[in-house]
Structure formats: structure tokens, C-alpha cells
PDB file of C-alpha atoms in Angstrom:
ATOM      1  CA  UNK A 149       4.740  -5.017 -23.570  1.00 33.00           C
ATOM      2  CA  UNK A 150       7.887  -3.081 -25.124  1.00 36.00           C
ATOM      3  CA  UNK A 151      10.706  -5.217 -25.770  1.00 39.00           C
ATOM      4  CA  UNK A 152      13.253  -2.805 -27.872  1.00 43.00           C
ATOM      5  CA  UNK A 153      14.861   0.024 -27.746  1.00 41.00           C
ATOM      6  CA  UNK A 154      13.762   2.882 -29.699  1.00 40.00           C
ATOM      7  CA  UNK A 155      15.831   4.227 -32.054  1.00 40.00           C
ATOM      8  CA  UNK A 156      18.440   7.015 -30.855  1.00 38.00           C
ATOM      9  CA  UNK A 157      17.347   6.316 -27.413  1.00 41.00           C
ATOM     10  CA  UNK A 158      20.294   4.999 -24.729  1.00 46.00           C
ATOM     11  CA  UNK A 159      21.211   1.590 -24.262  1.00 69.00           C
ATOM     12  CA  UNK A 160      20.998   1.249 -20.567  1.00 90.00           C
ATOM     13  CA  UNK A 161      24.548   0.796 -19.993  1.00 93.00           C
ATOM     14  CA  UNK A 162      23.614  -0.197 -16.367  1.00 96.00           C
ATOM     15  CA  UNK A 163      26.655  -2.806 -16.044  1.00 96.00           C
ATOM     16  CA  UNK A 164      29.629  -0.197 -16.284  1.00 95.00           C
ATOM     17  CA  UNK A 165      29.566   0.623 -12.832  1.00 96.00           C
ATOM     18  CA  UNK A 166      29.553  -3.300 -11.788  1.00 98.00           C
ATOM     19  CA  UNK A 167      32.424  -4.178 -14.236  1.00 97.00           C
ATOM     20  CA  UNK A 168      34.956  -4.378 -11.379  1.00 98.00           C
ATOM     21  CA  UNK A 169      32.940  -6.268  -9.204  1.00 98.00           C
ATOM     22  CA  UNK A 170      31.995  -8.647 -11.891  1.00 98.00           C
ATOM     23  CA  UNK A 171      35.521  -9.263 -13.276  1.00 98.00           C
ATOM     24  CA  UNK A 172      36.771  -9.807  -9.666  1.00 98.00           C
ATOM     25  CA  UNK A 173      33.986 -12.461  -8.659  1.00 97.00           C
ATOM     26  CA  UNK A 174      33.702 -14.316 -11.932  1.00 97.00           C
ATOM     27  CA  UNK A 175      37.429 -14.812 -12.069  1.00 95.00           C
ATOM     28  CA  UNK A 176      38.111 -17.361 -15.009  1.00 93.00           C
ATOM     29  CA  UNK A 177      34.883 -18.680 -14.889  1.00 94.00           C
ATOM     30  CA  UNK A 178      32.097 -17.922 -17.034  1.00 96.00           C
ATOM     31  CA  UNK A 179      29.299 -15.017 -16.158  1.00 97.00           C
ATOM     32  CA  UNK A 180      25.845 -16.836 -16.635  1.00 98.00           C
ATOM     33  CA  UNK A 181      23.215 -14.814 -18.012  1.00 98.00           C
ATOM     34  CA  UNK A 182      19.566 -15.659 -17.469  1.00 98.00           C
ATOM     35  CA  UNK A 183      17.192 -13.729 -20.159  1.00 98.00           C
ATOM     36  CA  UNK A 184      19.821 -12.444 -22.559  1.00 97.00           C
ATOM     37  CA  UNK A 185      17.685 -11.015 -25.284  1.00 97.00           C
ATOM     38  CA  UNK A 186      19.898 -10.004 -28.371  1.00 97.00           C
ATOM     39  CA  UNK A 187      22.668  -9.736 -26.190  1.00 97.00           C
ATOM     40  CA  UNK A 188      23.080  -6.069 -25.458  1.00 96.00           C
ATOM     41  CA  UNK A 189      24.527  -6.962 -21.883  1.00 97.00           C
ATOM     42  CA  UNK A 190      26.608 -10.065 -23.228  1.00 97.00           C
ATOM     43  CA  UNK A 191      28.557  -7.788 -25.331  1.00 97.00           C
ATOM     44  CA  UNK A 192      29.507  -5.204 -22.546  1.00 96.00           C
ATOM     45  CA  UNK A 193      30.559  -8.468 -20.438  1.00 97.00           C
ATOM     46  CA  UNK A 194      32.381  -9.789 -23.580  1.00 97.00           C
ATOM     47  CA  UNK A 195      34.008  -6.945 -24.147  1.00 96.00           C
ATOM     48  CA  UNK A 196      35.538  -6.385 -20.876  1.00 96.00           C
ATOM     49  CA  UNK A 197      37.132  -9.907 -21.697  1.00 97.00           C
ATOM     50  CA  UNK A 198      34.912 -12.153 -19.900  1.00 97.00           C
ATOM     51  CA  UNK A 199      33.521 -15.474 -20.994  1.00 97.00           C
ATOM     52  CA  UNK A 200      29.569 -15.159 -21.307  1.00 97.00           C
ATOM     53  CA  UNK A 201      26.773 -18.240 -21.299  1.00 97.00           C
ATOM     54  CA  UNK A 202      23.476 -16.823 -22.174  1.00 98.00           C
ATOM     55  CA  UNK A 203      20.153 -18.674 -21.634  1.00 98.00           C
ATOM     56  CA  UNK A 204      17.155 -16.912 -23.606  1.00 98.00           C
ATOM     57  CA  UNK A 205      13.619 -18.456 -24.739  1.00 97.00           C
ATOM     58  CA  UNK A 206      13.405 -16.476 -28.046  1.00 97.00           C
ATOM     59  CA  UNK A 207      15.126 -18.021 -31.071  1.00 98.00           C
ATOM     60  CA  UNK A 208      15.164 -15.001 -32.963  1.00 98.00           C
ATOM     61  CA  UNK A 209      16.644 -13.119 -29.984  1.00 98.00           C
ATOM     62  CA  UNK A 210      19.611 -15.782 -29.511  1.00 98.00           C
ATOM     63  CA  UNK A 211      20.570 -15.776 -33.211  1.00 98.00           C
ATOM     64  CA  UNK A 212      20.692 -11.873 -32.923  1.00 98.00           C
ATOM     65  CA  UNK A 213      22.765 -12.403 -30.120  1.00 98.00           C
ATOM     66  CA  UNK A 214      25.169 -14.764 -31.746  1.00 98.00           C
ATOM     67  CA  UNK A 215      25.565 -11.954 -34.597  1.00 98.00           C
ATOM     68  CA  UNK A 216      25.830  -9.287 -31.905  1.00 97.00           C
ATOM     69  CA  UNK A 217      28.700 -11.098 -29.784  1.00 98.00           C
ATOM     70  CA  UNK A 218      30.529 -13.408 -32.229  1.00 97.00           C
ATOM     71  CA  UNK A 219      33.402 -14.171 -29.445  1.00 96.00           C
ATOM     72  CA  UNK A 220      33.663 -14.368 -26.017  1.00 95.00           C
ATOM     73  CA  UNK A 221      29.960 -15.811 -25.609  1.00 97.00           C
ATOM     74  CA  UNK A 222      27.825 -18.939 -26.002  1.00 97.00           C
ATOM     75  CA  UNK A 223      23.976 -18.584 -26.158  1.00 98.00           C
ATOM     76  CA  UNK A 224      21.473 -21.573 -25.624  1.00 97.00           C
ATOM     77  CA  UNK A 225      17.804 -21.139 -26.737  1.00 97.00           C
ATOM     78  CA  UNK A 226      15.560 -22.576 -23.884  1.00 96.00           C
ATOM     79  CA  UNK A 227      13.733 -21.936 -20.690  1.00 97.00           C
ATOM     80  CA  UNK A 228      16.212 -21.425 -17.947  1.00 96.00           C
ATOM     81  CA  UNK A 229      13.735 -22.465 -15.772  1.00 94.00           C
ATOM     82  CA  UNK A 230      14.935 -25.745 -17.045  1.00 91.00           C
ATOM     83  CA  UNK A 231      17.599 -27.827 -14.909  1.00 83.00           C
ATOM     84  CA  UNK A 232      20.604 -27.799 -14.968  1.00 91.00           C
ATOM     85  CA  UNK A 233      22.129 -24.730 -16.236  1.00 94.00           C
ATOM     86  CA  UNK A 234      24.141 -25.303 -19.451  1.00 92.00           C
ATOM     87  CA  UNK A 235      27.518 -24.454 -17.772  1.00 90.00           C
ATOM     88  CA  UNK A 236      30.666 -25.968 -18.411  1.00 77.00           C
ATOM     89  CA  UNK A 237      32.298 -28.910 -15.648  1.00 64.00           C
ATOM     90  CA  UNK A 238      35.263 -27.307 -14.824  1.00 52.00           C
ATOM     91  CA  UNK A 239      37.605 -26.837 -11.651  1.00 45.00           C
ATOM     92  CA  UNK A 240      34.539 -25.089 -10.103  1.00 49.00           C
ATOM     93  CA  UNK A 241      32.057 -28.144 -10.887  1.00 58.00           C
ATOM     94  CA  UNK A 242      29.662 -26.369 -12.498  1.00 70.00           C
ATOM     95  CA  UNK A 243      29.681 -23.248 -10.233  1.00 91.00           C
ATOM     96  CA  UNK A 244      30.184 -19.803 -11.323  1.00 96.00           C
ATOM     97  CA  UNK A 245      31.368 -16.540  -9.381  1.00 97.00           C
ATOM     98  CA  UNK A 246      28.653 -14.261 -11.130  1.00 98.00           C
ATOM     99  CA  UNK A 247      25.098 -14.416 -12.494  1.00 98.00           C
ATOM    100  CA  UNK A 248      23.461 -11.686 -14.556  1.00 98.00           C
ATOM    101  CA  UNK A 249      19.254 -11.221 -14.639  1.00 98.00           C
ATOM    102  CA  UNK A 250      18.530  -8.380 -15.849  1.00 98.00           C
ATOM    103  CA  UNK A 251      14.227  -7.888 -16.026  1.00 97.00           C
ATOM    104  CA  UNK A 252      14.015 -11.536 -16.723  1.00 98.00           C
ATOM    105  CA  UNK A 253      12.695 -13.228 -12.950  1.00 98.00           C
ATOM    106  CA  UNK A 254       9.316 -11.333 -12.734  1.00 96.00           C
ATOM    107  CA  UNK A 255       7.283 -13.383 -14.977  1.00 97.00           C
ATOM    108  CA  UNK A 256       6.425 -16.144 -13.040  1.00 97.00           C
ATOM    109  CA  UNK A 257       4.415 -17.197 -10.223  1.00 95.00           C
ATOM    110  CA  UNK A 258       5.781 -16.543  -6.729  1.00 96.00           C
ATOM    111  CA  UNK A 259       6.925 -20.701  -5.851  1.00 96.00           C
ATOM    112  CA  UNK A 260       8.917 -20.569  -9.201  1.00 96.00           C
ATOM    113  CA  UNK A 261      10.416 -17.354  -8.435  1.00 97.00           C
ATOM    114  CA  UNK A 262      11.541 -18.335  -5.011  1.00 97.00           C
ATOM    115  CA  UNK A 263      12.812 -21.810  -6.961  1.00 97.00           C
ATOM    116  CA  UNK A 264      14.964 -19.743  -9.315  1.00 97.00           C
ATOM    117  CA  UNK A 265      16.262 -17.700  -6.551  1.00 97.00           C
ATOM    118  CA  UNK A 266      17.412 -21.128  -4.961  1.00 97.00           C
ATOM    119  CA  UNK A 267      18.769 -22.236  -8.067  1.00 96.00           C
ATOM    120  CA  UNK A 268      20.760 -19.173  -8.701  1.00 97.00           C
ATOM    121  CA  UNK A 269      22.402 -19.447  -5.125  1.00 97.00           C
ATOM    122  CA  UNK A 270      23.010 -23.237  -5.334  1.00 95.00           C
ATOM    123  CA  UNK A 271      25.105 -22.160  -8.922  1.00 96.00           C
ATOM    124  CA  UNK A 272      27.013 -19.437  -7.101  1.00 96.00           C
ATOM    125  CA  UNK A 273      30.390 -19.970  -5.448  1.00 95.00           C
ATOM    126  CA  UNK A 274      30.368 -18.996  -1.834  1.00 94.00           C
ATOM    127  CA  UNK A 275      30.839 -15.030  -2.501  1.00 95.00           C
ATOM    128  CA  UNK A 276      29.413 -15.194  -5.792  1.00 97.00           C
ATOM    129  CA  UNK A 277      27.422 -12.275  -6.806  1.00 98.00           C
ATOM    130  CA  UNK A 278      24.136 -11.997  -8.861  1.00 98.00           C
ATOM    131  CA  UNK A 279      23.027  -8.718 -10.100  1.00 98.00           C
ATOM    132  CA  UNK A 280      19.322  -8.486 -10.471  1.00 98.00           C
ATOM    133  CA  UNK A 281      17.377  -6.045 -11.861  1.00 98.00           C
ATOM    134  CA  UNK A 282      13.098  -6.438 -11.520  1.00 98.00           C
ATOM    135  CA  UNK A 283      10.213  -4.482 -12.388  1.00 98.00           C
ATOM    136  CA  UNK A 284       9.046  -1.781 -10.062  1.00 98.00           C
ATOM    137  CA  UNK A 285       5.304  -1.526  -8.683  1.00 97.00           C
ATOM    138  CA  UNK A 286       5.893   1.710  -9.974  1.00 97.00           C
ATOM    139  CA  UNK A 287       6.919   1.323 -13.293  1.00 97.00           C
ATOM    140  CA  UNK A 288       3.871   2.560 -14.658  1.00 97.00           C
ATOM    141  CA  UNK A 289       4.622   2.978 -18.652  1.00 97.00           C
ATOM    142  CA  UNK A 290       5.056  -0.754 -18.617  1.00 97.00           C
ATOM    143  CA  UNK A 291       1.886  -2.079 -16.590  1.00 96.00           C
ATOM    144  CA  UNK A 292       2.308  -1.548 -13.251  1.00 97.00           C
ATOM    145  CA  UNK A 293      -0.854   0.030 -11.134  1.00 92.00           C
ATOM    146  CA  UNK A 294       1.085   1.042  -7.873  1.00 92.00           C
ATOM    147  CA  UNK A 295       1.566  -0.703  -4.688  1.00 90.00           C
ATOM    148  CA  UNK A 296      -1.035  -3.586  -4.153  1.00 87.00           C
ATOM    149  CA  UNK A 297      -3.551  -3.603  -1.651  1.00 84.00           C
ATOM    150  CA  UNK A 298      -2.395  -5.435   1.833  1.00 82.00           C
ATOM    151  CA  UNK A 299      -2.143  -9.175   1.270  1.00 76.00           C
ATOM    152  CA  UNK A 300      -2.468  -8.885  -2.503  1.00 85.00           C
ATOM    153  CA  UNK A 301       0.032  -9.857  -5.061  1.00 89.00           C
ATOM    154  CA  UNK A 302       1.333  -7.865  -7.798  1.00 95.00           C
ATOM    155  CA  UNK A 303       1.509 -10.725 -10.396  1.00 96.00           C
ATOM    156  CA  UNK A 304      -0.887 -10.095 -13.584  1.00 95.00           C
ATOM    157  CA  UNK A 305      -1.328 -10.050 -17.153  1.00 95.00           C
ATOM    158  CA  UNK A 306       0.132  -7.315 -19.165  1.00 96.00           C
ATOM    159  CA  UNK A 307      -0.610  -7.322 -22.571  1.00 95.00           C
ATOM    160  CA  UNK A 308      -1.488 -10.856 -22.704  1.00 95.00           C
ATOM    161  CA  UNK A 309       1.954 -11.598 -20.792  1.00 95.00           C
ATOM    162  CA  UNK A 310       2.246 -12.213 -17.087  1.00 96.00           C
ATOM    163  CA  UNK A 311       4.460  -9.920 -15.055  1.00 97.00           C
ATOM    164  CA  UNK A 312       5.258  -9.462 -11.485  1.00 97.00           C
ATOM    165  CA  UNK A 313       5.909  -5.877  -9.745  1.00 98.00           C
ATOM    166  CA  UNK A 314       7.966  -5.518  -7.042  1.00 97.00           C
ATOM    167  CA  UNK A 315       8.304  -3.015  -3.874  1.00 96.00           C
ATOM    168  CA  UNK A 316      11.365  -3.086  -1.709  1.00 96.00           C
ATOM    169  CA  UNK A 317       9.793  -5.411   0.705  1.00 95.00           C
ATOM    170  CA  UNK A 318       9.031  -8.084  -2.015  1.00 96.00           C
ATOM    171  CA  UNK A 319      12.619  -7.476  -3.382  1.00 97.00           C
ATOM    172  CA  UNK A 320      14.142  -8.306   0.215  1.00 97.00           C
ATOM    173  CA  UNK A 321      11.554 -11.221   0.778  1.00 97.00           C
ATOM    174  CA  UNK A 322      12.874 -13.053  -2.705  1.00 97.00           C
ATOM    175  CA  UNK A 323      16.161 -12.807  -1.201  1.00 98.00           C
ATOM    176  CA  UNK A 324      15.843 -13.703   2.105  1.00 97.00           C
ATOM    177  CA  UNK A 325      17.387 -16.737   2.578  1.00 96.00           C
ATOM    178  CA  UNK A 326      20.799 -17.485   1.854  1.00 96.00           C
ATOM    179  CA  UNK A 327      21.809 -13.624   0.246  1.00 98.00           C
ATOM    180  CA  UNK A 328      23.557 -10.790   1.597  1.00 98.00           C
ATOM    181  CA  UNK A 329      22.114  -7.710  -0.565  1.00 98.00           C
ATOM    182  CA  UNK A 330      24.660  -4.956  -0.523  1.00 98.00           C
ATOM    183  CA  UNK A 331      22.796  -2.793  -3.049  1.00 98.00           C
ATOM    184  CA  UNK A 332      19.068  -2.079  -3.713  1.00 98.00           C
ATOM    185  CA  UNK A 333      17.999   0.646  -5.528  1.00 98.00           C
ATOM    186  CA  UNK A 334      14.903   1.869  -7.516  1.00 98.00           C
ATOM    187  CA  UNK A 335      15.961   3.805 -10.726  1.00 97.00           C
ATOM    188  CA  UNK A 336      14.105   4.871 -13.831  1.00 97.00           C
ATOM    189  CA  UNK A 337      16.018   3.875 -17.035  1.00 96.00           C
ATOM    190  CA  UNK A 338      15.842   4.853 -20.325  1.00 92.00           C
ATOM    191  CA  UNK A 339      15.661   1.301 -21.953  1.00 88.00           C
ATOM    192  CA  UNK A 340      12.560   1.779 -24.234  1.00 90.00           C
ATOM    193  CA  UNK A 341      10.360   4.710 -25.720  1.00 91.00           C
ATOM    194  CA  UNK A 342       9.033   5.080 -22.345  1.00 94.00           C
ATOM    195  CA  UNK A 343      11.003   5.663 -19.240  1.00 95.00           C
ATOM    196  CA  UNK A 344      11.479   2.580 -17.166  1.00 97.00           C
ATOM    197  CA  UNK A 345      11.209   2.160 -13.038  1.00 98.00           C
ATOM    198  CA  UNK A 346      12.811  -0.907 -11.890  1.00 98.00           C
ATOM    199  CA  UNK A 347      14.847  -2.494  -8.689  1.00 98.00           C
ATOM    200  CA  UNK A 348      18.850  -2.990  -9.202  1.00 98.00           C
ATOM    201  CA  UNK A 349      19.875  -5.129  -6.521  1.00 98.00           C
ATOM    202  CA  UNK A 350      23.514  -6.817  -6.067  1.00 98.00           C
ATOM    203  CA  UNK A 351      23.319 -10.115  -3.925  1.00 98.00           C
ATOM    204  CA  UNK A 352      26.252 -12.305  -2.403  1.00 98.00           C
ATOM    205  CA  UNK A 353      26.035 -15.351  -1.745  1.00 97.00           C
ATOM    206  CA  UNK A 354      26.111 -16.144   1.755  1.00 93.00           C
TER     207      UNK A 354
END
């Protein structure tokens, strides 16, 4: 599984077009980032004056994120499937206005993925937003094999790592309960050595 951008490749500045929305909905509360990696998106958010709470399973990535974003962010090493999310208890009682989950929700069985969507929903304030990116079934350079046969699931090991690939219907099914989808688009991005095809979604909690 490719996990690092090649030298000279685009840094995938996908958050730029959503920054105004993120700043508006975050308010004075932190932005929760699930699967922050080495902090490239955290750096963009902190650079916009936002406070970030990032969660990442890899201790090495967390260490790199802390160096990359020394101010405006706090990083926690752990599995974000574990409850509760490490948010400060403030005026919002531990809720937030924005959650970011870029290429981090597609490693789990379907029931676990649904449970994560519910937990994200529950931690958001009303009208809070989730910005989410997920593997597409057309992401052939990174393990996809196209739309699955009817009744089959696109969840299988890729280089020893379980990965889920989504078509539009699967994304809509994941966020069918309690969400208003304001944006859903299949995109090709240049984040890694090979182009990556993904779904980018913006969802508002009802």
C-alpha cells in the first residue's frame, strides 16, 4: 500500500476550497481529524488559525506530525475506533463543529464503519460538518478492481492491509441516517506516485 507522496508530487491541497466552511462551522472549538497521518492537513488547518485535535494509529506518524505542526494542534496516538474521542470538555460539552476524515474510514468491516459514522454524527453539533474522502472502486492504481458483482462487498486485502472501495451507492448508504449530503464527487488526485481515485464528500449533521 502506497502511503507517502513521491518527491516533487502535489501535496494534494484538497482542503483549500473548504476552508471558509470549516472556519465558519468550527467556531472557537477544535477541528477533530481522524487519521491525521504526518499532519499535512493539520498544517493547513492550523495555518488558517484553527485548533486541531488529531488521532493517528502510527506512533511514527504522530511524532512527525508534532514536528510538522508545533503550534495550533495536539496529536494523540491511538485507534479512533476507541471511545471517546480525545476532545476537551468545553462550552460545547465535548462536541465539535467539524470532523475531517481523509482516506481513513475505509479500513474496517462494514458494521465498524457504520459505527464510526454514528460516532462522528454524535460528536458533531447540529449543522456540524464532516469532510470525508474514501477509496473509489475505480482506484485501480491502489488496489481497486472495479464495481463488485451484485450482492458482493468491495472489502479485501491489498498488500496485506484490508481496504474498502466505494461506489456512489455505498457512500450514500454509509451516510443515509442522520446526514444531509451537500457535496459528493469522484475525483482523481495526485497524492502518491500513481494517481488516486477517491470520493470526496461534505456532510452536515441533521
